[in-house]
Tab-separated table of C-alpha atoms and ligand atoms in Angstrom:
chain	number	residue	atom	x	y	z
G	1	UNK	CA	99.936	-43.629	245.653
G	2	UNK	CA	101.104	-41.514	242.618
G	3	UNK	CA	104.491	-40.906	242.701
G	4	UNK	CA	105.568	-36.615	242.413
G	5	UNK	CA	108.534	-35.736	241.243
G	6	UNK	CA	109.510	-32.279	242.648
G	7	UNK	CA	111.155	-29.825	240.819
G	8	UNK	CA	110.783	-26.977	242.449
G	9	UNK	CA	114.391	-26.544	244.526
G	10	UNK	CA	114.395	-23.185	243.038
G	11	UNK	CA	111.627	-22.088	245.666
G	12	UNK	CA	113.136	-24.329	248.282
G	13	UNK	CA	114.379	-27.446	249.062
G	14	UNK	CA	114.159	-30.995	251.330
G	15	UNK	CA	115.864	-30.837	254.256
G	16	UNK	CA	119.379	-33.049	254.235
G	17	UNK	CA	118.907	-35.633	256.689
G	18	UNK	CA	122.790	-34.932	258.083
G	19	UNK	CA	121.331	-31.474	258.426
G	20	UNK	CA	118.261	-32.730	260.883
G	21	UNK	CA	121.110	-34.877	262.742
G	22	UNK	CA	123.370	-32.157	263.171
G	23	UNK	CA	120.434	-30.194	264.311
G	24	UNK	CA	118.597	-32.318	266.521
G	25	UNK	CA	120.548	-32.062	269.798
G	26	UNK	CA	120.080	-28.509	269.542
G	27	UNK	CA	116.198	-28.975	269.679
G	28	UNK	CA	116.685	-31.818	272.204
G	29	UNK	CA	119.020	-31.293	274.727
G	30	UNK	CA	120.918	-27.784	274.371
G	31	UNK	CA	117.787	-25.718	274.082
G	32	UNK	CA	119.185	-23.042	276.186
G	33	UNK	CA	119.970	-19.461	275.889
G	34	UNK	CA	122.858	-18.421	274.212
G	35	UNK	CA	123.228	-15.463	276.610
G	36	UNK	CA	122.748	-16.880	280.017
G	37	UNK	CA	125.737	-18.154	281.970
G	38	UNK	CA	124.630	-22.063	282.727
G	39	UNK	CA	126.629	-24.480	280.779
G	40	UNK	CA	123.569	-25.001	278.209
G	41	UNK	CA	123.562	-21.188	277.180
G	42	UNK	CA	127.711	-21.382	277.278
G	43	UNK	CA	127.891	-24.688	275.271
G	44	UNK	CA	124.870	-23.081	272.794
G	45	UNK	CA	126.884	-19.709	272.345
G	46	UNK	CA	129.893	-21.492	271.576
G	47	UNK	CA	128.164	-23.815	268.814
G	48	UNK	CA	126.889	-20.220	267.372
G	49	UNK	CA	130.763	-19.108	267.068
G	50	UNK	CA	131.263	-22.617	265.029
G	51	UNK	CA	128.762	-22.341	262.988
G	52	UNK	CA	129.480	-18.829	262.168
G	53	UNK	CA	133.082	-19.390	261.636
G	54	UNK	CA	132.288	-22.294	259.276
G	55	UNK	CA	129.994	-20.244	257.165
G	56	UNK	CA	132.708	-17.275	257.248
G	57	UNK	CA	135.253	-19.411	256.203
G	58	UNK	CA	133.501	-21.097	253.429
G	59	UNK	CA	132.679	-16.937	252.235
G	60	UNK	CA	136.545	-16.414	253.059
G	61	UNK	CA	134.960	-13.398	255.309
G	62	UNK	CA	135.771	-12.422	258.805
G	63	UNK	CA	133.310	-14.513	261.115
G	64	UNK	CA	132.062	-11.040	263.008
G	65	UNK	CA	130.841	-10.073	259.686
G	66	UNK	CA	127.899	-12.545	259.392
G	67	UNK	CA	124.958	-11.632	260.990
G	68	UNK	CA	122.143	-14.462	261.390
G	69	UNK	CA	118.851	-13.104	260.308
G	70	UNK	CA	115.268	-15.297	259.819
G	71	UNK	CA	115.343	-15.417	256.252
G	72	UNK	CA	116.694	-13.938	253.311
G	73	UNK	CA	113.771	-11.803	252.804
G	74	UNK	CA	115.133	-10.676	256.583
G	75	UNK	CA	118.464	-9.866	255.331
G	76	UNK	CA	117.376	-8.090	251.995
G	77	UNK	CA	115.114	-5.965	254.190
G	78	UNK	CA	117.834	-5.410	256.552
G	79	UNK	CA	120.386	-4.602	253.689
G	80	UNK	CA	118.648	-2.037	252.071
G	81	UNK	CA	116.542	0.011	254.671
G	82	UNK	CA	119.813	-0.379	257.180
G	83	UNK	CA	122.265	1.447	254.633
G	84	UNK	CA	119.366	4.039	254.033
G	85	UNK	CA	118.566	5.024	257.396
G	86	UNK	CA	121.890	4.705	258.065
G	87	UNK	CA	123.484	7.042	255.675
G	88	UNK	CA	120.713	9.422	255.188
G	89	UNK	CA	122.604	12.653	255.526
G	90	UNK	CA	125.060	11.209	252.642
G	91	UNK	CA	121.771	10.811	249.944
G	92	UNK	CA	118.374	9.505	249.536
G	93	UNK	CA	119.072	7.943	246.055
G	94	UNK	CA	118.695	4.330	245.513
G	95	UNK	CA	119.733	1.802	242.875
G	96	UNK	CA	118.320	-2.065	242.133
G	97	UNK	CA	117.264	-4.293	239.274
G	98	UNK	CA	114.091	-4.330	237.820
G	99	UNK	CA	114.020	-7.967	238.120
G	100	UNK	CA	114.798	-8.557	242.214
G	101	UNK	CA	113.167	-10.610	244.432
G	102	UNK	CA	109.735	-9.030	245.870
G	103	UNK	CA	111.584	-8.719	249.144
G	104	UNK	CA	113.975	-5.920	247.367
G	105	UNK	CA	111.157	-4.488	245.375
G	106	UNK	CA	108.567	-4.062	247.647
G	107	UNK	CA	111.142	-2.993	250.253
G	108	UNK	CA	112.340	-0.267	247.423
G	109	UNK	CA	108.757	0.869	246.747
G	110	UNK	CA	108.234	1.284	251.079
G	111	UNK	CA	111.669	3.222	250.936
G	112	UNK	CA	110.099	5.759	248.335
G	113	UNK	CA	106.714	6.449	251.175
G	114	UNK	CA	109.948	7.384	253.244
G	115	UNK	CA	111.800	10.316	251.130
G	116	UNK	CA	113.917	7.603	248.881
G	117	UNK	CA	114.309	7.474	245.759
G	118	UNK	CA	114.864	4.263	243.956
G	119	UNK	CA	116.156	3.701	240.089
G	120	UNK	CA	114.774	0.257	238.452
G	121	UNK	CA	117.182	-0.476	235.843
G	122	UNK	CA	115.675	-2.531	233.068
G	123	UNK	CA	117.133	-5.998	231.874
G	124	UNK	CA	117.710	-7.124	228.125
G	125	UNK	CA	115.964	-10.656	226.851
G	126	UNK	CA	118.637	-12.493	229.257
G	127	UNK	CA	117.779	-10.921	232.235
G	128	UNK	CA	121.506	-8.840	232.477
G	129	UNK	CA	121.591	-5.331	233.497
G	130	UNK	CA	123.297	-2.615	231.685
G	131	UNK	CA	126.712	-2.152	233.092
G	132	UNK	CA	127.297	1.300	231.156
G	133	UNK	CA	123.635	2.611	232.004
G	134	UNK	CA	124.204	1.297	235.659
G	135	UNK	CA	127.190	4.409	235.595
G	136	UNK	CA	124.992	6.617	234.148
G	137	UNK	CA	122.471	6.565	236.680
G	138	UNK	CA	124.586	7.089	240.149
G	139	UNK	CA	124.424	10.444	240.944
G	140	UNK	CA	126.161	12.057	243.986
G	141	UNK	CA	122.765	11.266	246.366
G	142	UNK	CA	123.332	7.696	245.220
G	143	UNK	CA	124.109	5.664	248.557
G	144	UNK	CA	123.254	2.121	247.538
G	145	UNK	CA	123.447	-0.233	244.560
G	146	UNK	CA	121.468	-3.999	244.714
G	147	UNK	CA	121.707	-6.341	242.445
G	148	UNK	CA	120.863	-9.873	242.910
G	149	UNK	CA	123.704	-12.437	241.830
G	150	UNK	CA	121.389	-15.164	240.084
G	151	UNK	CA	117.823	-14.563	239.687
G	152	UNK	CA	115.430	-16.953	241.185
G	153	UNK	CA	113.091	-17.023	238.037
G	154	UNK	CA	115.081	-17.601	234.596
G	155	UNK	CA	118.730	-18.460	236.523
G	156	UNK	CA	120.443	-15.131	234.709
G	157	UNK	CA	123.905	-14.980	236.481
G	158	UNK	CA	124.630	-11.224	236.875
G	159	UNK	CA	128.874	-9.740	236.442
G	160	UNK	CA	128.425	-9.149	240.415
G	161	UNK	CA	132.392	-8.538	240.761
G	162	UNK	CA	132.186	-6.014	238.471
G	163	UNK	CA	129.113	-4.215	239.701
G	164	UNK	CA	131.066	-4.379	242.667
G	165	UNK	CA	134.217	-2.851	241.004
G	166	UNK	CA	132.056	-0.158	239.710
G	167	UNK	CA	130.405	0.834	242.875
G	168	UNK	CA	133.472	0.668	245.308
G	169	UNK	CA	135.481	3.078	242.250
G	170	UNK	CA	132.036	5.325	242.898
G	171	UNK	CA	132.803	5.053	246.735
G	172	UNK	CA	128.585	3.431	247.187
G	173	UNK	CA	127.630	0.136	249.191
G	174	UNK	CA	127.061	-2.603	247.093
G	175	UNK	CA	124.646	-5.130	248.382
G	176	UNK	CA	123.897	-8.298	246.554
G	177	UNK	CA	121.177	-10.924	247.369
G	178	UNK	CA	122.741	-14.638	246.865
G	179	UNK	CA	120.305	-16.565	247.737
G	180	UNK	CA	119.999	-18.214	244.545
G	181	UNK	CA	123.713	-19.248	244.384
G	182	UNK	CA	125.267	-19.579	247.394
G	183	UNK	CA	126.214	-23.415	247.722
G	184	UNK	CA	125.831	-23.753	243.996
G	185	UNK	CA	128.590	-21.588	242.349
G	186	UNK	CA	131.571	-19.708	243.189
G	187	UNK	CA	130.757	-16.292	245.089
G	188	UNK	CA	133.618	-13.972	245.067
G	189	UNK	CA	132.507	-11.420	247.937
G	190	UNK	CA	135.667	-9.009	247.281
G	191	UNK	CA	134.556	-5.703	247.024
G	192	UNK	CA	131.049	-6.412	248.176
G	193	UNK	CA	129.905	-4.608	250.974
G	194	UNK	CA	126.864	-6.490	252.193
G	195	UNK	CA	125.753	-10.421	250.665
G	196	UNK	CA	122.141	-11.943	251.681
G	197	UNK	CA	122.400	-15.872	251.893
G	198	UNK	CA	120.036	-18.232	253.330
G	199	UNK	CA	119.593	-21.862	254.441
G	200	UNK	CA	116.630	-23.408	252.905
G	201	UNK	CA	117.407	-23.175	249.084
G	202	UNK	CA	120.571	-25.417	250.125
G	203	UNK	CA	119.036	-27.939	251.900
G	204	UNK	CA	119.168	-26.478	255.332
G	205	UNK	CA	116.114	-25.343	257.515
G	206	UNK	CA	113.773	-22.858	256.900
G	207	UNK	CA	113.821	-19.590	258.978
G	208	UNK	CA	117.207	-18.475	259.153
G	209	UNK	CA	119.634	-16.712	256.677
G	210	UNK	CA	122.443	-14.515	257.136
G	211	UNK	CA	123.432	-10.862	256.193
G	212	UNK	CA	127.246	-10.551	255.174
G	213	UNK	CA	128.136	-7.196	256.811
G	214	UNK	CA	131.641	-5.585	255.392
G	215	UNK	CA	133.390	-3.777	257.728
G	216	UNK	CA	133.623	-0.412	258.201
G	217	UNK	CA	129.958	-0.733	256.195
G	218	UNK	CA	127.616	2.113	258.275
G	219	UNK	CA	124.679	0.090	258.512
G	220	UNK	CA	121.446	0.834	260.946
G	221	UNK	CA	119.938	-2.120	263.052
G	222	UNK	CA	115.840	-2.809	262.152
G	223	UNK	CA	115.326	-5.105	265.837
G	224	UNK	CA	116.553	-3.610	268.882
G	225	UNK	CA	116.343	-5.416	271.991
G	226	UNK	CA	119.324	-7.212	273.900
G	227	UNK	CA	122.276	-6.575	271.568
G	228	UNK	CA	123.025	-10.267	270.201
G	229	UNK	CA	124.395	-10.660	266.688
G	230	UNK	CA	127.155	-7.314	267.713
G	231	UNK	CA	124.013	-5.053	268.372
G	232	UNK	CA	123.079	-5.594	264.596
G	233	UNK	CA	120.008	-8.136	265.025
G	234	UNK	CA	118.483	-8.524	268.572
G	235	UNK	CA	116.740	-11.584	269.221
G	236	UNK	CA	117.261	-15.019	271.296
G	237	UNK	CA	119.541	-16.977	268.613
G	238	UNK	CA	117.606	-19.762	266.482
G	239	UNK	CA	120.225	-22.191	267.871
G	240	UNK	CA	118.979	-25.665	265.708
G	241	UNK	CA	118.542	-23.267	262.529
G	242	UNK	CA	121.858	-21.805	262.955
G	243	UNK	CA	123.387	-25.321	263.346
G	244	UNK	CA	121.477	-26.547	260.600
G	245	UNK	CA	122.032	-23.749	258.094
G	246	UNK	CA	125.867	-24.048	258.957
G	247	UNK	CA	126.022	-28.187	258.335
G	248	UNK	CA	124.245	-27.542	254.498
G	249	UNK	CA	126.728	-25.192	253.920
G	250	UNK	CA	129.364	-27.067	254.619
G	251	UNK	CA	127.785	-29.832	252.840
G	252	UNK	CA	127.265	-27.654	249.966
G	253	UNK	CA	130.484	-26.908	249.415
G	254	UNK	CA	132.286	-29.928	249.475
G	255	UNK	CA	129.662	-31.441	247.498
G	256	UNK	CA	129.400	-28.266	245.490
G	257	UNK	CA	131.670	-29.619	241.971
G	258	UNK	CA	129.801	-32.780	241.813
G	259	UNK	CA	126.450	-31.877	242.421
G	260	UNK	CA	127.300	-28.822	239.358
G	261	UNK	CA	128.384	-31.467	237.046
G	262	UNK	CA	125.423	-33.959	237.900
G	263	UNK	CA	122.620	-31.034	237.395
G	264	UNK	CA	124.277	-29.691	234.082
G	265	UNK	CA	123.973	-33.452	232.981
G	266	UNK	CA	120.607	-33.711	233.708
G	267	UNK	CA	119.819	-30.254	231.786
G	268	UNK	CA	121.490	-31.734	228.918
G	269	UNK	CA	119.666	-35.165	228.980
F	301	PLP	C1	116.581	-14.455	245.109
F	301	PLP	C2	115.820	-14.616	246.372
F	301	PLP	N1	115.926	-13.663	247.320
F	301	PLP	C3	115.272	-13.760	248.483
F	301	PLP	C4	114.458	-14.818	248.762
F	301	PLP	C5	113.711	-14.852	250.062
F	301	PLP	O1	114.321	-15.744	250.957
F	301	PLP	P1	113.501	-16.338	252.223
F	301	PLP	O2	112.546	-17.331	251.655
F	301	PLP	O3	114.576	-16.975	253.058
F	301	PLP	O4	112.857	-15.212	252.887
F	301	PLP	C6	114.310	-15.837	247.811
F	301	PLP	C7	113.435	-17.006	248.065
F	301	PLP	O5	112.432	-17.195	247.437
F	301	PLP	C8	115.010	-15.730	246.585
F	301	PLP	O6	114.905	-16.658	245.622
C-alpha cells in the first residue's frame, strides 16, 4: 500500500493514544450520568470537576469559568449570539474580522436577519487587523468585539492582548476563538472576556470544546434543559470527550516547548 503522509493537523488531528487510554474507562465502565446519585454518576461528575480544573489551570482561569460545549464551532456560536441576546438593551452593534472561521461569519451574517449589526474589518497582506481602525469603528451600540487569535488558513497570529486592552478601556466583551493555538503557543487570557478552545486540533477527540466564560460576563444560554455546565449549556455531559479533551491538554502543554521547537525545525528544513 502507498504510504500518505498527512499534513493536514491544521483541520484536525490523530487522536493521542494516552488520550484513548485515559478515555476508555469512561466509554467502558463509568458510562453513567453525571447527575444521578449512584456511585457511577458520582465518580463521573467528579472526573468532570478534574478535568475541568486541569484545563482551568493550564488557562490560569477559575475552573467554574469553562463551560464544555460540542465543538468549537459550539462555543463560537455560543460566544457571539449569547453576548447579543444577552445584552440587547445595551446595543445591537457587532465587531469581527473579515477573515474568521465560517462558524463566526456565518453566525455574524444570521445575527444581522435578527436586528444586528456586524462590522467586517478588513486584513492587510498578513492577515493582521487594523488596531487604530478597530477604535474607529466601536460606537456606543458596540457590545462585542471577535477576533480570532491565529487563523486557521495562513497561521497570522493576531495582538489578542491588546485587542483585549482596547476593548476592556471601551468597557465591550472581547471574545476570541483559539482554536488554532491553544496547546501550541502561549495564550494570555487577561482581559479576555470569553476564549473558544477545542479538543481535536490538539490531539484529543472530536466533539467537544470549551467556552471560557469571564465572570461577571452577561452571557445568554442557546440549550436549555436540566441546568448542567452552571445553567450555561444543558445537556448529559460527554464524559469520555471531556476526559479525553482534558488528557491532550495536559499533554499539550508539557509537551508544548518541544513540540514548538521540533515543528519550527521542520519549517526550516
Ligand atoms: C479557527 C477555528 N475556529 C473554529 C473551528 C471549528 O471547530 P470545531 O471543528 O470544533 O467545530 C475551527 C476548526 O476548523 C477552527 O480552525
Amino acid at each position: 500500500m502507498k504510504q500518505s503522509i498527512y499534513l493536514d493537523n491544521a483541520a484536525t488531528t490523530r487522536i493521542d493514544g494516552r488520550v484513548i487510554e485515559a478515555m476508555f474507562p469512561f466509554l467502558n465502565d463509568y458510562y453513567g450520568n453525571a447527575s444521578s446519585l449512584h456511585q457511577i454518576g458520582t465518580t463521573v461528575k467528579d472526573q468532570i470537576v478534574k478535568s475541568r480544573n486541569q484545563i482551568a489551570q493550564f488557562l490560569k482561569c477559575e475552573s467554574d469559568e469553562i463551560i464544555f460545549t460540542a465543538s468549537g464551532t459550539e462555543a463560537n456560536n455560543f460566544a457571539i449570539k449569547g453576548v447579543a441576546f444577552a445584552n440587547r438593551s445595551k446595543g445591537n452593534h457587532i465587531i469581527v474580522s473579515s477573515v474568521e472561521h465560517d462558524c463566526v461569519l456565518n453566525t455574524c451574517k444570521w445575527l444581522e436577519t435578527q436586528g444586528f449589526f456586524v462590522t467586517y474589518l478588513p486584513v492587510d497582506n498578513q492577515g493582521f487587523i487594523d488596531l487604530e481602525f478597530l477604535k474607529r469603528c466601536i460606537n456606543p451600540k458596540t457590545i462585542l468585539v471577535s477576533i480570532m487569535h491565529v487563523n486557521n488558513e495562513i497561521g497570522t497570529i493576531q495582538p489578542i492582548s491588546e485587542i483585549a486592552k482596547i476593548c476592556k478601556e471601551k468597557n465591550i466583551y472581547f471574545h476570541s476563538d483559539a482554536c488554532q493555538s491553544f496547546g501550541k503557543i502561549t495564550v494570555d487570557i487577561q482581559n479576555i472576556d470569553l476564549l473558544t478552545i477545542n479538543s481535536h486540533k490538539i490531539y484529543g477527540p472530536k466533539g467537544v470544546g470549551a467556552l471560557v466564560v469571564k465572570k461577571n460576563t452577561n452571557i445568554a444560554p442557546l440549550l436549555h434543559g436540566g441546568g448542567q455546565e452552571f445553567g450555561l449549556r444543558s445537556s448529559t455531559e460527554n464524559i469520555a470527550g471531556i476526559v479525553g479533551f482534558a488528557k491532550a491538554v495536559q499533554l499539550c502543554f508539557s509537551e508544548m516547548e518541544g513540540e514548538f521547537d521540533r515543528v519550527s525545525s521542520l519549517q526550516k528544513s
